[in-house]
Backbone as numpy.savetxt, mean C-alpha at the origin, in Angstrom:
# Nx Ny Nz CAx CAy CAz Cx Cy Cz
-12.81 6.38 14.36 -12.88 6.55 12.92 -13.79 5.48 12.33
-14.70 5.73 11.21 -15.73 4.99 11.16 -14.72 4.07 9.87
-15.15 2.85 9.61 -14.79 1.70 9.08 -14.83 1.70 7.71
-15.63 3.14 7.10 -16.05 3.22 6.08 -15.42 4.53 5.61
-15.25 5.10 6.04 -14.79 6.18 5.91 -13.93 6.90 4.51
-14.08 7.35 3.87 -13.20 7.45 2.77 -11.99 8.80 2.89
-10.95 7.92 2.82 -9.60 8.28 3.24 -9.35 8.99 2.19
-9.07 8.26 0.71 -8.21 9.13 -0.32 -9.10 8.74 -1.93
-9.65 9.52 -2.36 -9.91 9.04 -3.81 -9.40 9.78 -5.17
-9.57 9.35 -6.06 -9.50 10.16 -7.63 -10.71 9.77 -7.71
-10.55 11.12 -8.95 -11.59 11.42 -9.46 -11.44 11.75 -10.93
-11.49 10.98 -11.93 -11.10 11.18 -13.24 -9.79 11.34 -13.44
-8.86 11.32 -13.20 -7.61 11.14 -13.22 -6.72 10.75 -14.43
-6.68 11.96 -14.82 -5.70 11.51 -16.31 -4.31 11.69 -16.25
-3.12 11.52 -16.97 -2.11 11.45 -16.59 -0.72 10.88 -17.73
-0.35 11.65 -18.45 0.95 11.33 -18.92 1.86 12.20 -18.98
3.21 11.23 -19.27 4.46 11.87 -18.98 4.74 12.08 -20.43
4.26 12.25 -21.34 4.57 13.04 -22.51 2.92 13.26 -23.32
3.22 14.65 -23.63 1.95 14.54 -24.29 1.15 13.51 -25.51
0.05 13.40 -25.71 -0.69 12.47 -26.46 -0.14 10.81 -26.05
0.33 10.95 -25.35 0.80 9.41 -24.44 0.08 9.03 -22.67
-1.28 9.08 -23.19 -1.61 8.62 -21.68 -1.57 6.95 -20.91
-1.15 7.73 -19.88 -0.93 6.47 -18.92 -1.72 6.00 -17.87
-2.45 6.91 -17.66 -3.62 7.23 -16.82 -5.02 7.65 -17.44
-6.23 7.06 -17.67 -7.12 7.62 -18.89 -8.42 7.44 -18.16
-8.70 8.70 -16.80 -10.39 8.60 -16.36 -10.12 7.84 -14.87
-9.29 7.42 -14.54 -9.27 6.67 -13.24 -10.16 7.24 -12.25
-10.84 6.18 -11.88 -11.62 6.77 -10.71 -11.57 5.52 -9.09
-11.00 5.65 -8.13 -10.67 5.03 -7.12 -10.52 5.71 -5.95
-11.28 4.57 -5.15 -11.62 4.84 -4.07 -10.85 4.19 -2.23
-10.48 4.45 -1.00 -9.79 3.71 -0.80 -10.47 4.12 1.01
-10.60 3.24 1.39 -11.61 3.70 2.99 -10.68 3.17 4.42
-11.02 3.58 5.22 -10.49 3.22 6.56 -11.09 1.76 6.53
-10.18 0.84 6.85 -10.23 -0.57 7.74 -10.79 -1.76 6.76
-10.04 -0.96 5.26 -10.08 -2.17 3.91 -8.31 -1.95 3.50
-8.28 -3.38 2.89 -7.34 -3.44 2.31 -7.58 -3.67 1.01
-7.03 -2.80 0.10 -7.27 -2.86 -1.25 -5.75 -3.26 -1.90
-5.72 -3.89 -3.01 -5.03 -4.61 -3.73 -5.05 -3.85 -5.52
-4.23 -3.38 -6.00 -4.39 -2.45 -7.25 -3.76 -4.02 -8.51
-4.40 -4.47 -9.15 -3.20 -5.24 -9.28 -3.41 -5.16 -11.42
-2.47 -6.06 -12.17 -2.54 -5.61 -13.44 -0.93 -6.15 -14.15
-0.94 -5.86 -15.42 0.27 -6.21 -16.12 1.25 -4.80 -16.29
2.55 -5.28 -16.35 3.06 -4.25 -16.87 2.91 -3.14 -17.28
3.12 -1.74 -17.49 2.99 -1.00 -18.15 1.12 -1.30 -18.03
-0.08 -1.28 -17.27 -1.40 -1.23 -16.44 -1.36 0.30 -16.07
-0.57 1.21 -15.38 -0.64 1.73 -14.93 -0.71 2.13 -12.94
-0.51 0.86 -12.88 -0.48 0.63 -11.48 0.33 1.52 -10.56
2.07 1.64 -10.98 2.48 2.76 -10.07 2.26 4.09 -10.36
2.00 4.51 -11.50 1.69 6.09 -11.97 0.38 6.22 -10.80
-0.40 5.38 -10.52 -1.73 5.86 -9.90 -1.28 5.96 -8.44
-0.58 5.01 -8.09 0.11 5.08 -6.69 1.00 6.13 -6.51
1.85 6.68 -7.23 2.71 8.15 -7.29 1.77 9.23 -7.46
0.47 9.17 -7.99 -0.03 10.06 -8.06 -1.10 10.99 -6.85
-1.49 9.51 -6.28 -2.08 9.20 -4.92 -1.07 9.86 -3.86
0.00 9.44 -3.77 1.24 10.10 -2.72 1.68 11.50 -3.41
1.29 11.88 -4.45 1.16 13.10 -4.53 2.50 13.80 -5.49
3.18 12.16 -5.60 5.01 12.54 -6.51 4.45 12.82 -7.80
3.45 13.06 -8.73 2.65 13.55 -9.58 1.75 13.93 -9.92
1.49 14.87 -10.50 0.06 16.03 -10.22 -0.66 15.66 -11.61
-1.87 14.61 -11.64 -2.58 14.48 -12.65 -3.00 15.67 -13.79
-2.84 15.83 -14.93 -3.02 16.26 -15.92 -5.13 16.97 -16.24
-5.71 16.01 -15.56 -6.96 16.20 -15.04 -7.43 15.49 -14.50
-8.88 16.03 -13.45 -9.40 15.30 -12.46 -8.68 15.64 -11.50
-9.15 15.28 -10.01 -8.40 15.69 -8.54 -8.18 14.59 -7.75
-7.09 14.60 -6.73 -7.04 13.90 -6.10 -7.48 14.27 -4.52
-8.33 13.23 -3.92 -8.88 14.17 -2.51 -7.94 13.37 -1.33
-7.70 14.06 -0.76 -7.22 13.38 0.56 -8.33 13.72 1.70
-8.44 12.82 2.78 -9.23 13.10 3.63 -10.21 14.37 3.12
-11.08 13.86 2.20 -11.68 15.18 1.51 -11.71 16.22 1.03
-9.87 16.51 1.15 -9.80 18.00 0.59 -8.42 17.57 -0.50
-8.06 18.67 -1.50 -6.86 18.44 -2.11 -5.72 18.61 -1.26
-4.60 17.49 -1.90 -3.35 17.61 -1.15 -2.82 18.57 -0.70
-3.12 20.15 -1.82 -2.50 21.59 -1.34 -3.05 21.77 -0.43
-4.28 21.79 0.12 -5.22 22.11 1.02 -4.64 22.04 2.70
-3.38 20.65 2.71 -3.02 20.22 3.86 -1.62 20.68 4.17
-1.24 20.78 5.40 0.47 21.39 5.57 0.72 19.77 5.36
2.67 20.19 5.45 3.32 19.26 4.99 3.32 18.35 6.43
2.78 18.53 7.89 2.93 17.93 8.82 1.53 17.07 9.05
0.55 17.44 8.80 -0.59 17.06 8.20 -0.68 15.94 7.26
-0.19 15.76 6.34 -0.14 14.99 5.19 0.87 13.73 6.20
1.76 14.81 6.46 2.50 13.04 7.30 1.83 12.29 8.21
0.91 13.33 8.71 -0.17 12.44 9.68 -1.19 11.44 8.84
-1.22 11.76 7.52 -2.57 11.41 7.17 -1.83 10.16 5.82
-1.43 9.76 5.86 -0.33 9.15 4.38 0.99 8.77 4.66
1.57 7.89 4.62 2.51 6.90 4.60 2.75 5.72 3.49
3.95 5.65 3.28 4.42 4.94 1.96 5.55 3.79 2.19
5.69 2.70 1.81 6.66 1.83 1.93 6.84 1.07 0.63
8.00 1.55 0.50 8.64 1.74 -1.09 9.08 -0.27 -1.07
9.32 -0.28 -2.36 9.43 -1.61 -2.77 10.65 -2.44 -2.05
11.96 -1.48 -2.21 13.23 -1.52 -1.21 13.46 -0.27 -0.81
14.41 -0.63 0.59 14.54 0.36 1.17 15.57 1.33 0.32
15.62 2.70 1.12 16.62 3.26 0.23 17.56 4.42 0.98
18.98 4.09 1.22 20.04 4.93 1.92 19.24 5.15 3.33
18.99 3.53 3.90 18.59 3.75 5.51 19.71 2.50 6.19
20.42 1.63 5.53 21.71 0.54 5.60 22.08 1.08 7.06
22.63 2.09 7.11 23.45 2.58 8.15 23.44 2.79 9.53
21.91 2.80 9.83 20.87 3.15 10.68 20.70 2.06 11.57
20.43 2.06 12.41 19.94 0.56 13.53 18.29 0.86 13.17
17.39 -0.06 13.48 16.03 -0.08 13.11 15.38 0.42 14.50
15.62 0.95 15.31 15.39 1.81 16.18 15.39 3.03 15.87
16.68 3.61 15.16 16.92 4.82 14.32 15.73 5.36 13.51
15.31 4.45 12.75 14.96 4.20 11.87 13.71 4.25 11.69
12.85 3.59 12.83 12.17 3.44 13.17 10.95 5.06 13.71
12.20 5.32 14.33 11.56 6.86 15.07 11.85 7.55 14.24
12.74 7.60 12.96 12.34 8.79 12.25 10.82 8.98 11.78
10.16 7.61 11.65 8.40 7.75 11.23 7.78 8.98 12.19
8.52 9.43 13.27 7.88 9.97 14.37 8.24 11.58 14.07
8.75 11.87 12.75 8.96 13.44 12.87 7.80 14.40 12.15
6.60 13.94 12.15 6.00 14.47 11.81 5.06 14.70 13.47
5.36 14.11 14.36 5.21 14.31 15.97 5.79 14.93 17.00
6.97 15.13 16.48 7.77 15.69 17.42 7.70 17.17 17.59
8.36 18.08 18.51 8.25 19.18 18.87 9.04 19.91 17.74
8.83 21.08 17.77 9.98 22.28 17.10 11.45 21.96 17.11
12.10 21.66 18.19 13.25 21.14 18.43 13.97 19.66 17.94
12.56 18.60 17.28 13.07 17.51 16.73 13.42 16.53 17.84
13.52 17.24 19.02 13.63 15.75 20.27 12.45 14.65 20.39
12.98 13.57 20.32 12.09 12.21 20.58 11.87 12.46 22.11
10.79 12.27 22.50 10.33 11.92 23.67 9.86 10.30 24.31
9.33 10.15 25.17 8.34 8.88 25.91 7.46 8.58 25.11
6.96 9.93 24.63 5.31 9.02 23.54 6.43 8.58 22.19
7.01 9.29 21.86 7.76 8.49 20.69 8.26 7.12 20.83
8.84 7.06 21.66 9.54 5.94 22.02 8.74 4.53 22.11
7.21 4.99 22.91 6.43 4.17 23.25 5.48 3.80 22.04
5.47 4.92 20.81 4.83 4.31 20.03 5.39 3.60 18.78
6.65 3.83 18.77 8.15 3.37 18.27 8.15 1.19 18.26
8.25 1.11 19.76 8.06 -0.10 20.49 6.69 -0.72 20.19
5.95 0.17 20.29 4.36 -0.07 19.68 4.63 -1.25 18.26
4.73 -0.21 16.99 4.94 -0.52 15.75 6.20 -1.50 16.00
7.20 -2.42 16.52 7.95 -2.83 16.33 7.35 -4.33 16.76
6.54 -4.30 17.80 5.90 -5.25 18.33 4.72 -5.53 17.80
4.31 -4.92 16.68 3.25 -5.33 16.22 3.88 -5.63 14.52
5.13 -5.37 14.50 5.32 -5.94 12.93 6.80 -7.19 13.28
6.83 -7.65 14.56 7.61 -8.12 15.42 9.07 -8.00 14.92
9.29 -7.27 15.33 10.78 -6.53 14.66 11.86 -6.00 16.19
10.82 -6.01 17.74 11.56 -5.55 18.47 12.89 -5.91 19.10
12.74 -7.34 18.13 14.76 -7.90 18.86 15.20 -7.57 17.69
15.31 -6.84 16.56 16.17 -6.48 15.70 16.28 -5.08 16.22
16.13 -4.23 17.34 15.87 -3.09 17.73 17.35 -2.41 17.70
18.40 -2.96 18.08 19.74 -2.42 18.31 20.46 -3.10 16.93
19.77 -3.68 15.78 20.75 -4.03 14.65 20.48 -3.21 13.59
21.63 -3.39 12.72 21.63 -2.44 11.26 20.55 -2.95 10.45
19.68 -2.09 9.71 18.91 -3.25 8.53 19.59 -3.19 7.67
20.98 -3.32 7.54 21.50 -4.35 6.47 22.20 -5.47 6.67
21.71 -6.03 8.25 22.04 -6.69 8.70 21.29 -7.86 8.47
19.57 -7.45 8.05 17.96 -8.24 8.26 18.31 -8.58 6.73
17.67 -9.86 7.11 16.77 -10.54 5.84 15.99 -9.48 5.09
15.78 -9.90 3.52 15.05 -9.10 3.14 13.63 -8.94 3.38
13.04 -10.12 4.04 11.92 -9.85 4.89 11.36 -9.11 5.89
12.63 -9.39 6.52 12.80 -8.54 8.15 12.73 -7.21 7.68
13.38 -6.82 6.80 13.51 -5.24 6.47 12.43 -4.88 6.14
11.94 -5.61 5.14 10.60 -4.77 4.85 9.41 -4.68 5.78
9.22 -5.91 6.95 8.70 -5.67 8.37 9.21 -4.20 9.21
10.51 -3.65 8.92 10.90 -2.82 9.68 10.66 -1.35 9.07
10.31 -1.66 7.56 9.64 -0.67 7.01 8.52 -0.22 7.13
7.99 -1.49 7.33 6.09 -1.59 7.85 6.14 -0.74 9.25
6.77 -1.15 10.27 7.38 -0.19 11.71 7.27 0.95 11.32
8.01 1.43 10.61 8.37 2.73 10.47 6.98 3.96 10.18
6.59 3.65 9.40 5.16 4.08 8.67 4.09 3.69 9.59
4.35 2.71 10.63 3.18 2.63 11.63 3.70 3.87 12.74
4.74 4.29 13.02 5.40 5.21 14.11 5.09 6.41 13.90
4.77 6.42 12.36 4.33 7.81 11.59 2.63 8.15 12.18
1.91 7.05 12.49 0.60 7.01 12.75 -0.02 7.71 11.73
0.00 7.60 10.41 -0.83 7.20 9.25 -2.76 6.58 9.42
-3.28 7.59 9.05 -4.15 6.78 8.33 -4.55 5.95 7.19
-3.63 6.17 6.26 -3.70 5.88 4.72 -1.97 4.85 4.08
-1.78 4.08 4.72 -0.54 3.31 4.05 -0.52 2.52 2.43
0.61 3.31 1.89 0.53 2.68 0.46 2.06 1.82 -0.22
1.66 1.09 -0.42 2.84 -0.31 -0.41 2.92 -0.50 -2.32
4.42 -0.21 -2.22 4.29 -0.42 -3.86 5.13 -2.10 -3.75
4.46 -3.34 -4.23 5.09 -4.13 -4.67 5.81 -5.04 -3.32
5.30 -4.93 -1.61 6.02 -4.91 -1.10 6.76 -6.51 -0.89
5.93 -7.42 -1.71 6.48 -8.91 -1.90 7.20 -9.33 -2.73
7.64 -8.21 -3.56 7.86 -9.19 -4.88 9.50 -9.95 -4.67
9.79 -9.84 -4.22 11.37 -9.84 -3.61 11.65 -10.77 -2.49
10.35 -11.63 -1.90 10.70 -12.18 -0.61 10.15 -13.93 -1.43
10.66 -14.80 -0.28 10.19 -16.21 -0.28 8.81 -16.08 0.04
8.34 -17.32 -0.20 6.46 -17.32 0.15 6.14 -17.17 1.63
7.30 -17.97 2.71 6.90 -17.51 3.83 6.61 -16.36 4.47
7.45 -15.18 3.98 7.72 -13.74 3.76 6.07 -13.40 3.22
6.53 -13.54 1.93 4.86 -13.01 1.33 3.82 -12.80 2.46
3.37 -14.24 2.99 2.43 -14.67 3.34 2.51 -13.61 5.15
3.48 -13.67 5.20 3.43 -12.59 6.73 2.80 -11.38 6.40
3.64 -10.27 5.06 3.67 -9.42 4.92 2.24 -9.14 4.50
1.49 -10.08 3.75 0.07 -9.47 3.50 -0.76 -9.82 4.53
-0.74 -11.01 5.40 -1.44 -10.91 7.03 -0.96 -9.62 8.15
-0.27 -9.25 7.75 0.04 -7.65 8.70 -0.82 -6.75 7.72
-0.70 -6.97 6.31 -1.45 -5.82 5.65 -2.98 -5.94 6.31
-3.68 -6.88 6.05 -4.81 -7.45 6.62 -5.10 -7.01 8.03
-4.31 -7.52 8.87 -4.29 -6.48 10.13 -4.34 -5.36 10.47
-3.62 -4.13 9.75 -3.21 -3.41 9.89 -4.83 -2.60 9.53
-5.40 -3.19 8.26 -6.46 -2.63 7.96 -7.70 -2.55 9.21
-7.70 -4.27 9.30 -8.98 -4.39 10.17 -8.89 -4.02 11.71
-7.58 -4.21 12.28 -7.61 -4.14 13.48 -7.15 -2.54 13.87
-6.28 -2.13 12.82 -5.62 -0.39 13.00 -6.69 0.45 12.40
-7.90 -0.07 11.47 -8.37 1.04 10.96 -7.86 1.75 10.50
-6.49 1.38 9.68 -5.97 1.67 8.66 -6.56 2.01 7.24
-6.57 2.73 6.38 -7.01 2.59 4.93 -5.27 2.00 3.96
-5.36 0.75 3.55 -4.02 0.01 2.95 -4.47 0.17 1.49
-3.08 0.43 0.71 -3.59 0.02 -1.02 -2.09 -0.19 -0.86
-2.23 -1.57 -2.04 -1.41 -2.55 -2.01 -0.88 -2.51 -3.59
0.39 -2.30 -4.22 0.07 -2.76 -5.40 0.90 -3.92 -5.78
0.36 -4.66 -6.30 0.66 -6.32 -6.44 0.58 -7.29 -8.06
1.85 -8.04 -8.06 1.70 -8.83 -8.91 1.14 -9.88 -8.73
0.77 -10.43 -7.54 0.27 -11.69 -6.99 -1.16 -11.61 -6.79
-2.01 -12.31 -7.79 -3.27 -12.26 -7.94 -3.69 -13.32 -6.55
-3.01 -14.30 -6.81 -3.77 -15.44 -5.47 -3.40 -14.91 -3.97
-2.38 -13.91 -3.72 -2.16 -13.68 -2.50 -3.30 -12.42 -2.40
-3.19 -11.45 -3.42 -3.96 -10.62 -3.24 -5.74 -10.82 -3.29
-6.07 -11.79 -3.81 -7.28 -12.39 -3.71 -7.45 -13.02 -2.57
-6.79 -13.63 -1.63 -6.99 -14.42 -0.61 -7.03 -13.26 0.82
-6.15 -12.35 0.98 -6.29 -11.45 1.93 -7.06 -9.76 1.71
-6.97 -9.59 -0.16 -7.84 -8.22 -0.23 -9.14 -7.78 0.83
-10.03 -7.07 0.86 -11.15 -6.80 1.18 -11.51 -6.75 -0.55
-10.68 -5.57 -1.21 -11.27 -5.28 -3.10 -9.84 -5.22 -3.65
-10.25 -5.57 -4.63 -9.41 -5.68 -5.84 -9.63 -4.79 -7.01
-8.34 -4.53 -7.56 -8.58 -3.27 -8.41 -8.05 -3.78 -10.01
-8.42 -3.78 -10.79 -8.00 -4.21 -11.88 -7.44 -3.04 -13.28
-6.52 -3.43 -13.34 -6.22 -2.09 -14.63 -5.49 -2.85 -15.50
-5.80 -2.06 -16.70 -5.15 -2.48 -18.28 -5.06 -1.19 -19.04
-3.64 -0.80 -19.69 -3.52 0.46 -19.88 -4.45 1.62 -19.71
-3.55 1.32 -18.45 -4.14 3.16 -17.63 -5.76 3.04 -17.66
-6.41 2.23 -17.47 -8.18 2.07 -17.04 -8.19 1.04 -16.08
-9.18 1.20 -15.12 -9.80 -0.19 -14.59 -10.61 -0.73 -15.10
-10.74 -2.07 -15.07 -10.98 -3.02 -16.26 -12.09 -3.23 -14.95
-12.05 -3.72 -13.29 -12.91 -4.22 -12.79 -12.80 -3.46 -11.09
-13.53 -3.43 -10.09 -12.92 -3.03 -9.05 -14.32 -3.76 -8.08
-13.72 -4.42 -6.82 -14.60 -4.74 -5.51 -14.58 -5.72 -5.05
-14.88 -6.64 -4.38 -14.76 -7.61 -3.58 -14.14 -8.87 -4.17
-13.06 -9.53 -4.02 -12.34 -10.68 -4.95 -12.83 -11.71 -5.35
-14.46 -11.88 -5.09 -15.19 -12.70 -5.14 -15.85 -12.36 -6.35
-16.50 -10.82 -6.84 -17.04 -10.29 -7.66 -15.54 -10.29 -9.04
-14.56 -10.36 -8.70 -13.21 -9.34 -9.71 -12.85 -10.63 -10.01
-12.73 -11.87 -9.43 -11.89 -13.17 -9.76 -12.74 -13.86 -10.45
-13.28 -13.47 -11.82 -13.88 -13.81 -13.14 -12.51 -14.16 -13.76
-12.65 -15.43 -14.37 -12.13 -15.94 -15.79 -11.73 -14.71 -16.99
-13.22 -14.37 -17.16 -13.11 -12.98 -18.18 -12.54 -12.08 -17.95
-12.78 -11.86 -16.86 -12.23 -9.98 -16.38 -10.85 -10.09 -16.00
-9.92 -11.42 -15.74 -8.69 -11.80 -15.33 -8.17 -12.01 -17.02
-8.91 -12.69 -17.68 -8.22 -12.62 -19.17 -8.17 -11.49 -19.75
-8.95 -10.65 -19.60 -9.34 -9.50 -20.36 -8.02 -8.50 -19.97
-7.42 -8.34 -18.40 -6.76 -7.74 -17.93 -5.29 -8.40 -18.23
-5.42 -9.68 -18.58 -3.55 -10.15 -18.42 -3.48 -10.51 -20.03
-4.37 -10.95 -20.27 -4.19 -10.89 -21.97 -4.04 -12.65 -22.27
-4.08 -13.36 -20.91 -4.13 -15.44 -21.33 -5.53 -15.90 -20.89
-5.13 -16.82 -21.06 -6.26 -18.01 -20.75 -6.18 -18.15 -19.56
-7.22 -18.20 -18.54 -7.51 -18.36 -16.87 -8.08 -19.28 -16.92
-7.80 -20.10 -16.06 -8.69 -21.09 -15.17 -9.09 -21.00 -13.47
-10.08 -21.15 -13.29 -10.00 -20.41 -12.19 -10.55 -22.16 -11.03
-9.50 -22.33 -10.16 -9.82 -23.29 -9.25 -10.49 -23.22 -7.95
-11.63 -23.43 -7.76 -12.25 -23.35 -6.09 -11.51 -23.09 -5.02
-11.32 -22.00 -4.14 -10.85 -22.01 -2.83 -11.45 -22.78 -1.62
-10.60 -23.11 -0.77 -11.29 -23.61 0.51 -12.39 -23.09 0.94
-13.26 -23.44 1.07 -14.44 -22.82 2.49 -15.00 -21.53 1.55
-14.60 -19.97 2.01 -15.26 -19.31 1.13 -14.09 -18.43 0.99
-13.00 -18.70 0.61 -11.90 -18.20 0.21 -12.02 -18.05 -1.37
-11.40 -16.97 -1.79 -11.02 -16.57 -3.21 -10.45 -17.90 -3.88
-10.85 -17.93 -5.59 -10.52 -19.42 -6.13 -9.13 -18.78 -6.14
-8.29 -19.89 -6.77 -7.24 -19.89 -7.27 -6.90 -19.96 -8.91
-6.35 -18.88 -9.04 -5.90 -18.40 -10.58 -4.55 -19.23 -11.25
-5.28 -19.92 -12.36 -3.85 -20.92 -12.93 -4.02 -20.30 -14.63
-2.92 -20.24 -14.69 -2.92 -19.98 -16.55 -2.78 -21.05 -17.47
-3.77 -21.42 -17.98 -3.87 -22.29 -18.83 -2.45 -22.34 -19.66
């Protein structure tokens, strides 16, 4: 799969949940194999409406959404699981489950007519567990895990699915910094080394500036800026979008500065 590749875009994308109330106004975004993109913005930005809309839990008002080049109807529902994967902010009614369980359900969009797990499941099960290192929590409950661990075992799960396109709503906001800092170096990975296409959506401008490939900027329902965190981590275009005063501090070496609010 080429590196560039464009996985999922909009295309004018309008969007509200009551009429003459848009929440979505023209969006246009783009999202490629083996980048990690970062959507990021204030409140009420529009950030998850575009991400629900992208996974397809809402059908824009106008404009299209393409998946692997064609519209979402275009694809069966086993298809789409091949091609799109989601890892929700917390988990939800999976407590009960061992993360093995759990794990291989990512795999039913693989399995035969009959729903039996096989060897390749299993093996690509172990795969994703060892690469989001989760395989000694293999025989425990995740409500047993840290809230870190879990959301690593969520990351598993959606890798078992073998996804091209993973979309993460918020998946830090809830953990300590050590946490953070794992969870967006797997995002990072996942992009460059899986040839993954990742969109991230994030309150954390300095984490998301330090590991993005692009950054996406929105302020009611528009993007205000979008592309490399080097080009988007303007003073202006960070005030313009949060509504304070930025200061923006030099990063190490050629790392993204660091964003302080005056």
């Amino acid at each position: 799969m080429s590196g560039r590749s464009h996985i999922i875009q909009a295309r004018g994308v309008w969007f509200a949940y009551r009429p003459g109330r848009n929440v979505l106004g023209g969006v246009d975004f783009t999202a490629r194999a083996g980048r990690l993109v970062c959507i990021l913005g204030p409140n009420g930005s529009g950030k998850t409406t575009l991400l629900r809309c992208l996974l397809g839990l809402l059908k824009p008002n106008e404009g299209e959404i393409l998946l692997d080049g064609r519209r979402p109807s275009a694809h069966t529902a086993r298809r789409l699981a091949r091609l799109i994967a989601y890892v929700p902010q917390f988990p939800q009614s999976a407590f009960s489950f061992t993360v093995q369980q759990l794990i291989l359900m990512g795999r039913f969009a693989h399995v035969g007519a009959l729903g039996m797990v096989g060897e390749q499941d299993l093996s690509v099960a172990k795969l994703a567990m060892r690469m989001t290192d989760t395989l000694a929590f293999a025989d425990r409950a995740l409500s047993e895990l840290s809230g870190g661990e879990q959301q690593r075992v969520m990351i598993a799960r959606t890798l078992a699915q073998q996804p091209q396109l993973m979309l993460l709503d918020e998946p830090t906001s809830h953990l300590d910094i050590k946490n953070q800092v794992i969870i967006y170096r797997m995002m990072q990975r996942l992009a460059h080394d899986w040839e993954l296409a990742v969109v991230c959506v994030s309150h954390d401008v300095n984490l998301a500036g330090r590991f993005a490939d692009e950054l996406v900027l929105m302020r009611s329902g528009k993007i205000i800026a979008a592309g490399p965190p080097g080009e988007v981590m303007r003073e202006d275009l960070l005030a313009e979008t949060y509504g304070v005063e930025i200061d923006l501090i030099p990063g190490a070496d050629d790392t993204a500065p660091i964003v302080r609010v005056r």
